PDB file of C-alpha atoms and ligand atoms in Angstrom:
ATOM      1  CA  UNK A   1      -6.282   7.823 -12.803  1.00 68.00           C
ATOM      2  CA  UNK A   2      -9.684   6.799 -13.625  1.00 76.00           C
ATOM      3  CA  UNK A   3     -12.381   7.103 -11.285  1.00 87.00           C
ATOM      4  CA  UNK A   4     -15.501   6.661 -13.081  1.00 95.00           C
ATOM      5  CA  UNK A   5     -15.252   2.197 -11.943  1.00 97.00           C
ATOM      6  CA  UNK A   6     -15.085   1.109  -8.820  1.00 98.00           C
ATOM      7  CA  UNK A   7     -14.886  -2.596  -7.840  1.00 98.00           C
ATOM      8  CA  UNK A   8     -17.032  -3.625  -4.289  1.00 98.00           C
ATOM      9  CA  UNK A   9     -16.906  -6.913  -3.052  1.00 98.00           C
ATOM     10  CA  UNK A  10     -19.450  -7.951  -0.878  1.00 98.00           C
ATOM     11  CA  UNK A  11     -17.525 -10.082   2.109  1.00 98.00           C
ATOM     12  CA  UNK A  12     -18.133 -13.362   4.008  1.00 97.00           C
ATOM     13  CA  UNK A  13     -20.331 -11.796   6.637  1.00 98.00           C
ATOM     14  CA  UNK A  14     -22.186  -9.853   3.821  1.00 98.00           C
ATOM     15  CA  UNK A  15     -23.218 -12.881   2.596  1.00 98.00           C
ATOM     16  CA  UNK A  16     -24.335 -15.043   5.775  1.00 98.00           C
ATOM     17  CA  UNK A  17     -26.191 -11.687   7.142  1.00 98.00           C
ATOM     18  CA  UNK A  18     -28.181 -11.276   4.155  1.00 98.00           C
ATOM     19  CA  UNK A  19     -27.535  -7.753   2.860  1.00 98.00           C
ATOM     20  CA  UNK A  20     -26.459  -8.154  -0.682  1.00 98.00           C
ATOM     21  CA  UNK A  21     -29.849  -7.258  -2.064  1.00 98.00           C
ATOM     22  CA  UNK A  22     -29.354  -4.220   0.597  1.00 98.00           C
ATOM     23  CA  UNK A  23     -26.083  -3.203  -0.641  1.00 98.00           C
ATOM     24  CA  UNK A  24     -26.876  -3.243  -4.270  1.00 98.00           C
ATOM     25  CA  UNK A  25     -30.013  -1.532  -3.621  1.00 98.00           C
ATOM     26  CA  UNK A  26     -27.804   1.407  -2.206  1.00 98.00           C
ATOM     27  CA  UNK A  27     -25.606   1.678  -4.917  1.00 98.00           C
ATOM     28  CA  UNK A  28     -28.631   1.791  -7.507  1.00 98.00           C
ATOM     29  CA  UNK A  29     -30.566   4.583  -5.993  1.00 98.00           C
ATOM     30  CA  UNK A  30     -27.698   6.943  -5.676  1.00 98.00           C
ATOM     31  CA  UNK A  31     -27.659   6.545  -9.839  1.00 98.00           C
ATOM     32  CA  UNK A  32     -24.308   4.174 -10.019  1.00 98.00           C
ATOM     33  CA  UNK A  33     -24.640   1.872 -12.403  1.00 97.00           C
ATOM     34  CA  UNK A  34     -24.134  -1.718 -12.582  1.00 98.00           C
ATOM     35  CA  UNK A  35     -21.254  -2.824 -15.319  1.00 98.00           C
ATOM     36  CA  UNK A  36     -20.413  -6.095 -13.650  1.00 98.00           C
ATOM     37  CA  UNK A  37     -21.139  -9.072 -11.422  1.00 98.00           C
ATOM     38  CA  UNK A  38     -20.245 -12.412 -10.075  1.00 98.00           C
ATOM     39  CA  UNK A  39     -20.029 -14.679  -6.928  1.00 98.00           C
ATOM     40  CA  UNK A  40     -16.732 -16.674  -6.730  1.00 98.00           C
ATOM     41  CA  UNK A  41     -14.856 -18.178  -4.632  1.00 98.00           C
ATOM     42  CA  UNK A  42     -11.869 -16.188  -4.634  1.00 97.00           C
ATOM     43  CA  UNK A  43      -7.942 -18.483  -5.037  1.00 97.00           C
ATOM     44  CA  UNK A  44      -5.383 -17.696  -2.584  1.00 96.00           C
ATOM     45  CA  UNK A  45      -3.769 -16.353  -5.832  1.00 97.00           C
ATOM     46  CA  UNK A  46      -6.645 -13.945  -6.089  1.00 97.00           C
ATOM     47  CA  UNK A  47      -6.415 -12.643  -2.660  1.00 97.00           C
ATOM     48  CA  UNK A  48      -2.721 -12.616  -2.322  1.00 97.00           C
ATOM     49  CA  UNK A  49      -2.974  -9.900  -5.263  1.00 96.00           C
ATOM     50  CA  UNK A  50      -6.378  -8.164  -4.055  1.00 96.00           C
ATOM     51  CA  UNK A  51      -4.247  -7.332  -0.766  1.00 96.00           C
ATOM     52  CA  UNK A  52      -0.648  -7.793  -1.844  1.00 95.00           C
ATOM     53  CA  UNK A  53      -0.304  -3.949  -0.343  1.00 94.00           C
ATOM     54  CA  UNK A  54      -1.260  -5.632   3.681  1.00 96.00           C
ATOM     55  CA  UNK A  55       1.298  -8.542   2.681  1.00 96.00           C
ATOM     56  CA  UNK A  56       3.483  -7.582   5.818  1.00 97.00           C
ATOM     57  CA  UNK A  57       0.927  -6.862   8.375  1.00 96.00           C
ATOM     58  CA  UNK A  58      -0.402  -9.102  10.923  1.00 96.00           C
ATOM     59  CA  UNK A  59      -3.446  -9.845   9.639  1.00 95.00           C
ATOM     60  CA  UNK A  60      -2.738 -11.005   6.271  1.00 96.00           C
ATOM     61  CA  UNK A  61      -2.757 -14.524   6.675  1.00 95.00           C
ATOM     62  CA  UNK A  62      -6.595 -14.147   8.894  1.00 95.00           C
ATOM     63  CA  UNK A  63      -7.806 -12.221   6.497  1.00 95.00           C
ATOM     64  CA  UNK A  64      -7.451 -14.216   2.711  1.00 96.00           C
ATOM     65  CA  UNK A  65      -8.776 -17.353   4.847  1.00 96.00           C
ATOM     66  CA  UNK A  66     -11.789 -15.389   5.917  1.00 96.00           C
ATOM     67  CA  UNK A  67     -12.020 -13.684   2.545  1.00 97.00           C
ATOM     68  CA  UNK A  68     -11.722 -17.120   0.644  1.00 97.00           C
ATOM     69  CA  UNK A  69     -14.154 -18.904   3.389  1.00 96.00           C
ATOM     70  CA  UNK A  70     -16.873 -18.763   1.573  1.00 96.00           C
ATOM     71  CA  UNK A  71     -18.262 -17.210  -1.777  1.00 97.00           C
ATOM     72  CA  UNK A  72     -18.026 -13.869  -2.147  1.00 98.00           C
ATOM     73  CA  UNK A  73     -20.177 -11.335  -4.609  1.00 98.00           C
ATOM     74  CA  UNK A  74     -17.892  -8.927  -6.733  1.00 98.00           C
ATOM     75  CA  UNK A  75     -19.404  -6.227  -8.510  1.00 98.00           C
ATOM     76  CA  UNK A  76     -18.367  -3.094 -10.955  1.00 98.00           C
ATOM     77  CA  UNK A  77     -20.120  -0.089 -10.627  1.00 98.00           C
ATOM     78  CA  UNK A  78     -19.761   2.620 -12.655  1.00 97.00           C
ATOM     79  CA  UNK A  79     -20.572   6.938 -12.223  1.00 97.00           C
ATOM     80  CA  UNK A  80     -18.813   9.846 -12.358  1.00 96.00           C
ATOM     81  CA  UNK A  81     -16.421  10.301  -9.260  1.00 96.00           C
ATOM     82  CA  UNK A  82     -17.628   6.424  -8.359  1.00 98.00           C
ATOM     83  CA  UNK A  83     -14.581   5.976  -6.688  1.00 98.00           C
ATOM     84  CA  UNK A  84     -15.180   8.254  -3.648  1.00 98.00           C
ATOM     85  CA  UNK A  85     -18.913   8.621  -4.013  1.00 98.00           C
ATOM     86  CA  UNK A  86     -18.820   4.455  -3.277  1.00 98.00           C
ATOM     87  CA  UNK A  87     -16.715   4.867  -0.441  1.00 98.00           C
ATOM     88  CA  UNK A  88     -18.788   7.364   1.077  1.00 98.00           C
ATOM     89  CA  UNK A  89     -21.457   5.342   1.144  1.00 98.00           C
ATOM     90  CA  UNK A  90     -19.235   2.280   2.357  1.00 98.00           C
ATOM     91  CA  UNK A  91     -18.671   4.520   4.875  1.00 98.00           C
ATOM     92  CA  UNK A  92     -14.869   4.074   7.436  1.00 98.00           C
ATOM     93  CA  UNK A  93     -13.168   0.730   7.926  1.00 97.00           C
ATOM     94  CA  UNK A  94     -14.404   0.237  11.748  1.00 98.00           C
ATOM     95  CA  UNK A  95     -18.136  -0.235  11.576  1.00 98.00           C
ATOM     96  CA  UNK A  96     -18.687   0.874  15.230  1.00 98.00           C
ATOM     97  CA  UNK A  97     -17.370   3.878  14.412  1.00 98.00           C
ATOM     98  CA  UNK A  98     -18.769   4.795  10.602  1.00 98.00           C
ATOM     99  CA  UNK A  99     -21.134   7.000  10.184  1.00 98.00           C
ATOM    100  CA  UNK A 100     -24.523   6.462  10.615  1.00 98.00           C
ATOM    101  CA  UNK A 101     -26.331   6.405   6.985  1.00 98.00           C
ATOM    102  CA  UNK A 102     -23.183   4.631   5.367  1.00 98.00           C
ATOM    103  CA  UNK A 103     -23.049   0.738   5.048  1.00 98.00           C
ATOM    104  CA  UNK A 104     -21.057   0.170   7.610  1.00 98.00           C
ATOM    105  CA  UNK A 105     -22.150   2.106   9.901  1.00 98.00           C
ATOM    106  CA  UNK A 106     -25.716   1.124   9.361  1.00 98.00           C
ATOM    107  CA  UNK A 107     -25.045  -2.685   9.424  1.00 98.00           C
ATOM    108  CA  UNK A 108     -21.382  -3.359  11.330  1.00 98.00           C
ATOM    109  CA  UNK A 109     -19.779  -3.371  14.602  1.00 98.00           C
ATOM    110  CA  UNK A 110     -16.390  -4.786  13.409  1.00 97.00           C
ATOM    111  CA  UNK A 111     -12.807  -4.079  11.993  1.00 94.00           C
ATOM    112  CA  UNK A 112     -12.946  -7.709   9.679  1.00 92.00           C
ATOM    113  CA  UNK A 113     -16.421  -8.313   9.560  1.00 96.00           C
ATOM    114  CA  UNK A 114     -16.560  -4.913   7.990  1.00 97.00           C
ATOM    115  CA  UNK A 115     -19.421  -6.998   5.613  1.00 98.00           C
ATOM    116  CA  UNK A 116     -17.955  -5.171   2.176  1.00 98.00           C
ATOM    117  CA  UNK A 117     -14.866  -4.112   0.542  1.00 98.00           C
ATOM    118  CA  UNK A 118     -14.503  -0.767  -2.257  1.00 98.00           C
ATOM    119  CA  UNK A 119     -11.380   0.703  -3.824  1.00 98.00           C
ATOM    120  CA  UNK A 120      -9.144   3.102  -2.542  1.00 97.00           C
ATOM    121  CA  UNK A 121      -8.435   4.756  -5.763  1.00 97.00           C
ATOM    122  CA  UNK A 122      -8.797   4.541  -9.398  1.00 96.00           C
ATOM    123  CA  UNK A 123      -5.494   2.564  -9.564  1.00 96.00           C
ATOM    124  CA  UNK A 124      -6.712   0.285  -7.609  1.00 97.00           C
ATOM    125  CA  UNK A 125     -10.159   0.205  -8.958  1.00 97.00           C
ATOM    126  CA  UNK A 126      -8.399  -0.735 -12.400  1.00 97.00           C
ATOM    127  CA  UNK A 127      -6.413  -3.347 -10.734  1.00 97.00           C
ATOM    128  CA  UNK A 128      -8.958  -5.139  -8.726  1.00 98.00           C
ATOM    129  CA  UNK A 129     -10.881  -5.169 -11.497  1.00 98.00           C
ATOM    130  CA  UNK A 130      -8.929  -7.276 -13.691  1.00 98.00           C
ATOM    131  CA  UNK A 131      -7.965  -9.887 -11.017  1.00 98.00           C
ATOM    132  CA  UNK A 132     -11.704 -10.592 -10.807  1.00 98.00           C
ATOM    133  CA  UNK A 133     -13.275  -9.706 -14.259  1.00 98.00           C
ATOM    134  CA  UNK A 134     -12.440 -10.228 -18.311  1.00 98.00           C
ATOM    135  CA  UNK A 135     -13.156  -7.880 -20.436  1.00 96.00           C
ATOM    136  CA  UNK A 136     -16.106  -9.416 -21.786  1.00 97.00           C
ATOM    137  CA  UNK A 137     -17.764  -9.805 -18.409  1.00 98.00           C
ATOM    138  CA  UNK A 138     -18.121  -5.601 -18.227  1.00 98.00           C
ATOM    139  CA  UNK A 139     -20.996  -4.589 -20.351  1.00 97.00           C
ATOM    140  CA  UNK A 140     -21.402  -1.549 -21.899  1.00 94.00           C
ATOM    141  CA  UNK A 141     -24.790  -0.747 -22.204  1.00 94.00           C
ATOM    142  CA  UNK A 142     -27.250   2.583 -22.182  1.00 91.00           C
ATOM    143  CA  UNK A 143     -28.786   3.823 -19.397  1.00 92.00           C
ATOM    144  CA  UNK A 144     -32.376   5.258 -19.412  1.00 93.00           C
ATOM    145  CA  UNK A 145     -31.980   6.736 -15.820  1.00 93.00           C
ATOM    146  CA  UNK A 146     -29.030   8.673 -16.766  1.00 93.00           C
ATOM    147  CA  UNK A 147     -30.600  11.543 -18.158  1.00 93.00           C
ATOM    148  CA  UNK A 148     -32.518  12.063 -15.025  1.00 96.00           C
ATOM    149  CA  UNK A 149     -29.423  10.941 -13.038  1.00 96.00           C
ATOM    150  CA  UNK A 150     -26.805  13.493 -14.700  1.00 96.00           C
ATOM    151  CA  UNK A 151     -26.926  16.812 -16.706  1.00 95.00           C
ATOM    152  CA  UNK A 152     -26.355  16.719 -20.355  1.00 93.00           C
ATOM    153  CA  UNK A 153     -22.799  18.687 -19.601  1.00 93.00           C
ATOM    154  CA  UNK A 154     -21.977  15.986 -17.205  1.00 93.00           C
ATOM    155  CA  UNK A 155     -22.885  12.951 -19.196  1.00 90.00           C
ATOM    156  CA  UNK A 156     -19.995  13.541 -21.495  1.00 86.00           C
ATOM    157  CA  UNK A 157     -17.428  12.663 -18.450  1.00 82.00           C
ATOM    158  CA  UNK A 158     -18.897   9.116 -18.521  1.00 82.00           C
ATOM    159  CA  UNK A 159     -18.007   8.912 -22.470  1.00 71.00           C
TER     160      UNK A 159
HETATM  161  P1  LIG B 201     -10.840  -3.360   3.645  1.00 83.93           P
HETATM  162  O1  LIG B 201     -10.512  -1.942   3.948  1.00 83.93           O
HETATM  163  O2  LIG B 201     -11.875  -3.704   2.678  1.00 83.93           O
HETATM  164  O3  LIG B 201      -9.493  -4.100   3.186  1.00 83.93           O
HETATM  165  C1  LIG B 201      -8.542  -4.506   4.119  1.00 83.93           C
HETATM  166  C2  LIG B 201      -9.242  -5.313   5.169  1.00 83.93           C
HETATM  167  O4  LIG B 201      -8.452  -5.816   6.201  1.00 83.93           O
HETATM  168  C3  LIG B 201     -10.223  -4.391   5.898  1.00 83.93           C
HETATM  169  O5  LIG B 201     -11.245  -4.059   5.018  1.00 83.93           O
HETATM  170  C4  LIG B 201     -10.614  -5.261   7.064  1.00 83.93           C
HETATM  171  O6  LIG B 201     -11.622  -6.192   6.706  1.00 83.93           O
HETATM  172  C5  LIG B 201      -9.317  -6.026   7.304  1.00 83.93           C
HETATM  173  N1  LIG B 201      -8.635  -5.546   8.490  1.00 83.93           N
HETATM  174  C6  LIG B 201      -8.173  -4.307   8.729  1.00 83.93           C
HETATM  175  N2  LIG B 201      -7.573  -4.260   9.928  1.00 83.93           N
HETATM  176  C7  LIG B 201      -7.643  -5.515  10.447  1.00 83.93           C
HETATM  177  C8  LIG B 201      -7.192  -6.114  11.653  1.00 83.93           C
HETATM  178  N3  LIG B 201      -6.517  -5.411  12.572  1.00 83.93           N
HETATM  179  N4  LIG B 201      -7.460  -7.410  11.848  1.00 83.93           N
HETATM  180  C9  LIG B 201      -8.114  -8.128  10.908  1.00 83.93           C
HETATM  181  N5  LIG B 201      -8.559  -7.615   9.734  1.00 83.93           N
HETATM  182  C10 LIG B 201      -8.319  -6.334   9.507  1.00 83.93           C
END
């Protein structure tokens, strides 16, 4: 399982409040790095997969026509661990009750309009990656902060 990408999507209510520029900021000063990014307006085909694992619950049908109401912005960071470090800062599904300091619990009050979405898992990661992203729209490229960012024994986990 590979948890060095992570795929974030900022939401609907991301969007009309404002906070993309926020959220990327975020995920840049921690030292993540940006590998990939797009705003689309996701298919029902896209969203059917993204959440094919809520298929049977209530809310499925709500939430692909608020998640393909409007454009969304889908991004790729990358890091070591960037799987749960992201989620920590995305902070608990229920913004009224994240934690302070985390996205959500910074910027949300709700259970849908939790403004951003961020893999579970590097299975996941890998798989929401590819519904959104070809290969030639993740970029490879050197880092000049990730010296400062990482350890020299750490860098080779990135490799
Ligand atoms: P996320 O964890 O990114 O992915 C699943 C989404 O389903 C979740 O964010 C919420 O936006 C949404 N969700 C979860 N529970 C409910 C619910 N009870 N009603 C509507 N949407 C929900």
């Amino acid at each position: 399982m590979k948890t060095t990408q992570t795929a974030v999507l900022v939401k609907p209510d991301g969007l009309q409040r404002g906070l993309i520029g926020e959220i990327i900021s975020r995920f840049e000063r921690k030292g993540l790095k940006l590998i990939g990014l797009k705003m689309i307006n996701m298919n029902d085909e896209q969203l059917s997969d993204w959440y094919s694992e809520h298929k049977d619950k209530s809310f499925f049908g709500d939430l692909k026509s608020f998640m393909g109401s409007m454009p969304i912005v889908c991004m790729v960071w990358e890091g070591i661990d960037a799987v749960p470090v992201v989620r920590k800062l995305v902070g608990t599904t229920l913004g009224r009750e994240a934690e302070a300091g985390s996205i959500r619990g910074d910027f949300g009050m709700s259970q849908q309009f939790n403004l951003i979405h961020a893999s579970a898992n590097g299975d996941d990661a890998q798989r929401e990656i590819r519904i959104v992203f070809d290969d030639n729209e993740l970029f490879k490229y050197h880092s000049v902060r990730e010296v400062v960012v990482y350890a020299d024994y750490e860098l080779s986990s990135l490799k």
